[in-house]
CSV table of C-alpha atoms in Angstrom, one decimal:
chain,number,residue,atom,x,y,z
R,1,MET,CA,-23.1,-24.8,-4.4
R,2,THR,CA,-20.0,-25.5,-6.5
R,3,ILE,CA,-16.5,-25.4,-5.0
R,4,LYS,CA,-15.4,-22.7,-7.5
R,5,LYS,CA,-17.9,-20.3,-6.1
R,6,HIS,CA,-15.9,-20.2,-2.9
R,7,ILE,CA,-12.4,-20.1,-4.3
R,8,PRO,CA,-12.2,-16.2,-4.7
R,9,ASN,CA,-13.5,-15.8,-1.1
R,10,ILE,CA,-10.9,-18.3,0.2
R,11,ILE,CA,-8.2,-16.4,-1.5
R,12,THR,CA,-9.5,-13.2,0.0
R,13,LEU,CA,-9.4,-14.8,3.5
R,14,LEU,CA,-5.8,-15.9,2.8
R,15,ASN,CA,-5.0,-12.3,2.1
R,16,LEU,CA,-6.5,-11.5,5.6
R,17,PHE,CA,-4.4,-14.3,7.1
R,18,CYS,CA,-1.2,-12.8,5.6
R,19,GLY,CA,-2.2,-9.5,7.1
R,20,CYS,CA,-2.6,-11.1,10.6
R,21,ILE,CA,0.8,-12.7,10.3
R,22,ALA,CA,2.3,-9.4,9.2
R,23,LEU,CA,0.9,-7.8,12.3
R,24,THR,CA,2.7,-10.2,14.6
R,25,PHE,CA,6.0,-9.5,12.8
R,26,VAL,CA,5.4,-5.7,13.1
R,27,VAL,CA,5.0,-6.2,16.9
R,28,GLN,CA,8.2,-8.1,17.0
R,29,GLN,CA,9.8,-5.3,14.8
R,30,GLU,CA,10.7,-7.8,12.1
R,31,ALA,CA,10.1,-5.3,9.3
R,32,GLU,CA,11.4,-7.5,6.5
R,33,MET,CA,9.1,-10.5,7.3
R,34,ALA,CA,6.1,-8.1,7.7
R,35,PHE,CA,6.9,-6.6,4.3
R,36,TYR,CA,7.0,-10.0,2.7
R,37,PHE,CA,3.7,-11.1,4.1
R,38,VAL,CA,2.0,-7.9,3.1
R,39,CYS,CA,3.4,-8.4,-0.4
R,40,LEU,CA,1.9,-12.0,-0.4
R,41,GLY,CA,-1.4,-10.6,0.8
R,42,ILE,CA,-1.4,-8.0,-2.0
R,43,PHE,CA,-0.6,-10.7,-4.5
R,44,LEU,CA,-3.6,-12.8,-3.3
R,45,ASP,CA,-5.7,-9.6,-3.3
R,46,PHE,CA,-5.1,-9.4,-7.1
R,47,PHE,CA,-6.0,-13.0,-7.7
R,48,ASP,CA,-9.3,-13.1,-5.8
R,49,GLY,CA,-10.8,-10.6,-8.2
R,50,PHE,CA,-9.1,-12.5,-11.1
R,51,PHE,CA,-10.7,-15.8,-10.2
R,52,ALA,CA,-14.1,-14.2,-9.4
R,53,ARG,CA,-14.2,-12.8,-13.0
R,54,LEU,CA,-12.8,-16.0,-14.5
R,55,PHE,CA,-15.4,-18.2,-12.8
R,56,LYS,CA,-18.1,-15.5,-13.1
R,57,VAL,CA,-18.9,-15.7,-9.4
R,58,SER,CA,-18.5,-12.0,-8.4
R,59,SER,CA,-20.8,-11.2,-5.5
R,60,PRO,CA,-21.6,-8.4,-3.0
R,61,LEU,CA,-20.2,-10.7,-0.3
R,62,GLY,CA,-16.9,-11.0,-2.1
R,63,LEU,CA,-16.7,-7.2,-2.5
R,64,GLN,CA,-17.2,-6.7,1.3
R,65,LEU,CA,-14.7,-9.4,2.2
R,66,ASP,CA,-12.1,-7.9,-0.1
R,67,SER,CA,-12.3,-4.5,1.6
R,68,LEU,CA,-12.3,-6.1,5.1
R,69,ALA,CA,-9.2,-8.1,4.3
R,70,ASP,CA,-7.5,-5.1,2.8
R,71,MET,CA,-8.3,-3.1,5.9
R,72,VAL,CA,-6.0,-5.4,7.9
R,73,THR,CA,-3.3,-6.1,5.3
R,74,SER,CA,-3.1,-2.6,3.8
R,75,GLY,CA,-4.6,-0.5,6.6
R,76,VAL,CA,-3.8,-1.7,10.1
R,77,VAL,CA,-0.4,-3.1,9.2
R,78,PRO,CA,1.0,0.1,7.8
R,79,GLY,CA,-0.6,2.1,10.7
R,80,LEU,CA,1.0,-0.1,13.3
R,81,THR,CA,4.3,0.1,11.4
R,82,LEU,CA,4.3,3.9,11.6
R,83,PHE,CA,3.2,3.7,15.3
R,84,TYR,CA,6.3,1.7,16.1
R,85,MET,CA,8.6,3.9,14.0
R,86,MET,CA,7.3,6.9,15.9
R,87,LEU,CA,7.9,5.2,19.2
R,88,ASN,CA,11.4,4.5,18.1
R,89,ALA,CA,11.8,8.1,17.0
R,90,PHE,CA,11.2,9.1,20.6
R,91,GLY,CA,13.5,6.4,21.9
R,92,LEU,CA,10.5,4.6,23.5
R,93,GLN,CA,9.5,0.9,23.7
R,94,LEU,CA,5.9,-0.5,23.8
R,95,SER,CA,6.4,-1.4,27.5
R,96,ASP,CA,7.5,2.1,28.5
R,97,PRO,CA,5.2,4.3,30.8
R,98,PHE,CA,2.5,6.3,29.0
R,99,THR,CA,3.8,9.8,28.3
R,100,VAL,CA,2.9,12.7,25.9
R,101,GLU,CA,5.4,11.3,23.4
R,102,TYR,CA,3.9,7.9,23.7
R,103,ALA,CA,0.4,9.4,22.9
R,104,LEU,CA,1.8,11.3,19.9
R,105,ALA,CA,3.0,7.9,18.4
R,106,PHE,CA,-0.6,6.9,18.0
R,107,LEU,CA,-1.0,9.4,15.3
R,108,GLY,CA,0.7,6.8,13.1
R,109,PHE,CA,-2.7,5.2,12.9
R,110,LEU,CA,-3.9,8.2,10.8
R,111,VAL,CA,-2.9,5.9,7.9
R,112,THR,CA,-5.3,3.3,9.1
R,113,LEU,CA,-8.1,5.8,9.4
R,114,GLY,CA,-7.4,7.1,5.9
R,115,SER,CA,-7.3,3.6,4.5
R,116,CYS,CA,-10.6,2.7,6.1
R,117,TYR,CA,-12.3,5.7,4.6
R,118,ARG,CA,-10.9,5.0,1.2
R,119,LEU,CA,-11.9,1.3,1.2
R,120,ALA,CA,-15.5,2.2,2.2
R,121,ASN,CA,-15.7,4.9,-0.4
R,122,PHE,CA,-14.2,2.7,-3.1
R,123,ASN,CA,-17.1,0.2,-2.7
R,124,ILE,CA,-19.6,2.8,-3.6
R,125,ASP,CA,-17.6,4.8,-6.1
R,126,THR,CA,-18.6,3.8,-9.7
R,127,ARG,CA,-15.8,5.9,-11.2
R,128,GLN,CA,-13.0,3.5,-10.2
R,129,THR,CA,-13.7,0.5,-12.4
R,130,ASP,CA,-10.8,0.8,-14.8
R,131,SER,CA,-8.5,3.3,-13.0
R,132,PHE,CA,-8.1,4.8,-9.5
R,133,ILE,CA,-8.9,8.1,-7.9
R,134,GLY,CA,-6.5,8.5,-5.0
R,135,LEU,CA,-3.7,6.1,-4.1
R,136,PRO,CA,-4.9,2.4,-3.7
R,137,THR,CA,-4.4,1.1,-0.2
R,138,PRO,CA,-2.0,-1.7,-1.3
R,139,ALA,CA,0.4,0.8,-2.9
R,140,ASN,CA,0.3,3.0,0.2
R,141,ALA,CA,1.0,0.0,2.4
R,142,LEU,CA,4.0,-1.0,0.3
R,143,PHE,CA,5.3,2.6,0.6
R,144,ILE,CA,5.0,2.6,4.4
R,145,LEU,CA,6.3,-0.9,4.9
R,146,SER,CA,9.4,-0.1,2.8
R,147,LEU,CA,10.5,2.7,5.1
R,148,PRO,CA,11.9,0.5,7.9
R,149,LEU,CA,13.7,-1.5,5.2
R,150,VAL,CA,15.3,1.7,3.9
R,151,ILE,CA,16.5,2.4,7.5
R,152,GLN,CA,17.9,-1.1,7.9
R,153,HIS,CA,19.5,-1.7,4.5
R,154,VAL,CA,20.4,1.6,3.0
R,155,ASP,CA,23.8,2.9,4.2
R,156,SER,CA,22.9,6.6,4.5
R,157,PHE,CA,23.1,8.6,7.7
R,158,MET,CA,21.0,11.3,6.2
R,159,LEU,CA,18.1,9.0,5.3
R,160,PHE,CA,18.4,7.4,8.7
R,161,GLU,CA,18.1,10.8,10.4
R,162,ILE,CA,15.1,11.8,8.2
R,163,LEU,CA,13.2,8.6,8.6
R,164,SER,CA,13.9,8.5,12.4
R,165,ASN,CA,12.5,12.0,12.9
R,166,TYR,CA,9.0,12.0,14.5
R,167,TRP,CA,7.8,15.1,12.5
R,168,VAL,CA,8.8,13.6,9.2
R,169,LEU,CA,6.9,10.4,10.1
R,170,LEU,CA,3.9,12.5,11.1
R,171,ALA,CA,4.0,14.3,7.8
R,172,ILE,CA,4.1,10.9,6.0
R,173,ALA,CA,1.1,9.7,8.0
R,174,ILE,CA,-0.9,12.9,7.2
R,175,GLY,CA,0.3,12.8,3.6
R,176,SER,CA,-0.7,9.2,3.2
R,177,ALA,CA,-4.2,9.7,4.7
R,178,TYR,CA,-4.6,12.6,2.2
R,179,ILE,CA,-3.3,10.9,-0.9
R,180,LEU,CA,-5.4,7.8,-0.3
R,181,ASN,CA,-8.6,9.9,-0.6
R,182,ALA,CA,-7.5,12.8,-2.8
R,183,GLU,CA,-9.4,13.5,-6.0
R,184,ILE,CA,-6.3,12.6,-8.1
R,185,PRO,CA,-6.9,10.2,-11.0
R,186,LEU,CA,-4.1,7.6,-11.3
R,187,PHE,CA,-3.6,5.7,-14.5
R,188,SER,CA,-4.4,2.0,-14.6
R,189,LEU,CA,-1.6,-0.6,-14.7
R,190,LYS,CA,-3.9,-3.1,-16.3
R,191,VAL,CA,-2.8,-4.2,-19.8
R,192,LYS,CA,-6.0,-5.0,-21.7
R,193,LYS,CA,-4.6,-5.2,-25.2
R,194,MET,CA,-1.0,-6.0,-26.2
R,195,SER,CA,-0.6,-2.8,-28.0
R,196,PHE,CA,2.4,-0.5,-27.2
R,197,LYS,CA,0.5,2.6,-28.4
R,198,GLU,CA,-2.4,2.0,-26.0
R,199,ASN,CA,-0.2,0.9,-23.1
R,200,LYS,CA,3.0,3.1,-23.6
R,201,LEU,CA,2.4,4.9,-20.3
R,202,THR,CA,2.1,1.6,-18.4
R,203,PHE,CA,5.2,0.1,-20.1
R,204,PHE,CA,7.2,3.3,-19.4
R,205,PHE,CA,6.3,3.1,-15.7
R,206,LEU,CA,7.1,-0.5,-15.5
R,207,VAL,CA,10.5,-0.1,-17.1
R,208,VAL,CA,11.5,2.9,-14.9
R,209,SER,CA,10.2,1.0,-11.8
R,210,LEU,CA,12.3,-2.0,-12.7
R,211,LEU,CA,15.4,0.2,-13.1
R,212,LEU,CA,14.7,1.8,-9.8
R,213,LEU,CA,14.3,-1.5,-8.0
R,214,VAL,CA,17.4,-3.1,-9.6
R,215,GLY,CA,19.6,0.0,-9.2
R,216,LEU,CA,18.5,1.2,-5.7
R,217,GLN,CA,17.0,-2.0,-4.3
R,218,PHE,CA,15.2,-1.2,-1.0
R,219,LEU,CA,15.4,2.5,-1.6
R,220,GLY,CA,13.7,2.0,-4.9
R,221,LEU,CA,10.5,0.6,-3.3
R,222,PRO,CA,9.1,4.0,-1.9
R,223,LEU,CA,10.5,5.8,-5.0
R,224,VAL,CA,8.4,3.6,-7.3
R,225,ILE,CA,5.2,4.6,-5.5
R,226,LEU,CA,6.1,8.3,-5.5
R,227,PHE,CA,7.0,8.0,-9.2
R,228,TYR,CA,3.5,6.4,-9.9
R,229,VAL,CA,1.7,9.3,-8.2
R,230,LEU,CA,3.9,12.0,-9.8
R,231,LEU,CA,3.7,10.5,-13.3
R,232,SER,CA,-0.1,10.3,-12.9
R,233,ILE,CA,-0.3,14.0,-11.9
R,234,VAL,CA,2.0,15.1,-14.8
R,235,THR,CA,0.0,13.0,-17.3
R,236,ASN,CA,-3.3,14.5,-16.0
R,237,LYS,CA,-2.0,18.0,-16.5
R,238,TRP,CA,-0.6,17.2,-20.0
R,239,GLN,CA,-3.9,15.6,-21.2
R,240,LYS,CA,-6.1,18.4,-20.0
R,241,PRO,CA,-7.4,20.5,-23.0
């Protein structure tokens, strides 16, 4: 066995390692550090597939490892994040006595269940080789992980009240579980040929996303994900005969 055969799987395991570290920061309610480690995990998630194709060592084992790593980094971490946000919405701490409100906070893990179903389905769905059907788990994880950062860094009482409301958070959890598995085609962000005509939608999305992130900073993070979904829906409607 050559070393290069194991490189993609090692990168995948590093993604999983980042997810484990992010979990510890979520428990400590260090939202910013959790976000950064999830971002690093997603970055590694991109490169495991890149190196597998580069070295021509793609394998069924690598495919399963990839989904298992994503399950933690992009499934368990956002679910735990919503769980803690729901606890905080009720004014509860992890050490508080178990109550009805405490039990309701566990519905934050609907995101984890939706992510698990999507990842399992993705492995057997042959339609998603060049584009996606339903929101990818990494994109959804970035959306969820950005919410505590908006609360912390955006000086808006209205946004604070909205994102500190249990029912809003429950709606986000249900909506995330749905959009992860919805039969909604989302355009690919891969640039295969350096042609503006063939990639104008991707370039338009990237330019708008950059403007949102530069102009709105932390608030721009969830808006980029929402823009991606909405732009895909509008594009699908427009391209229908």
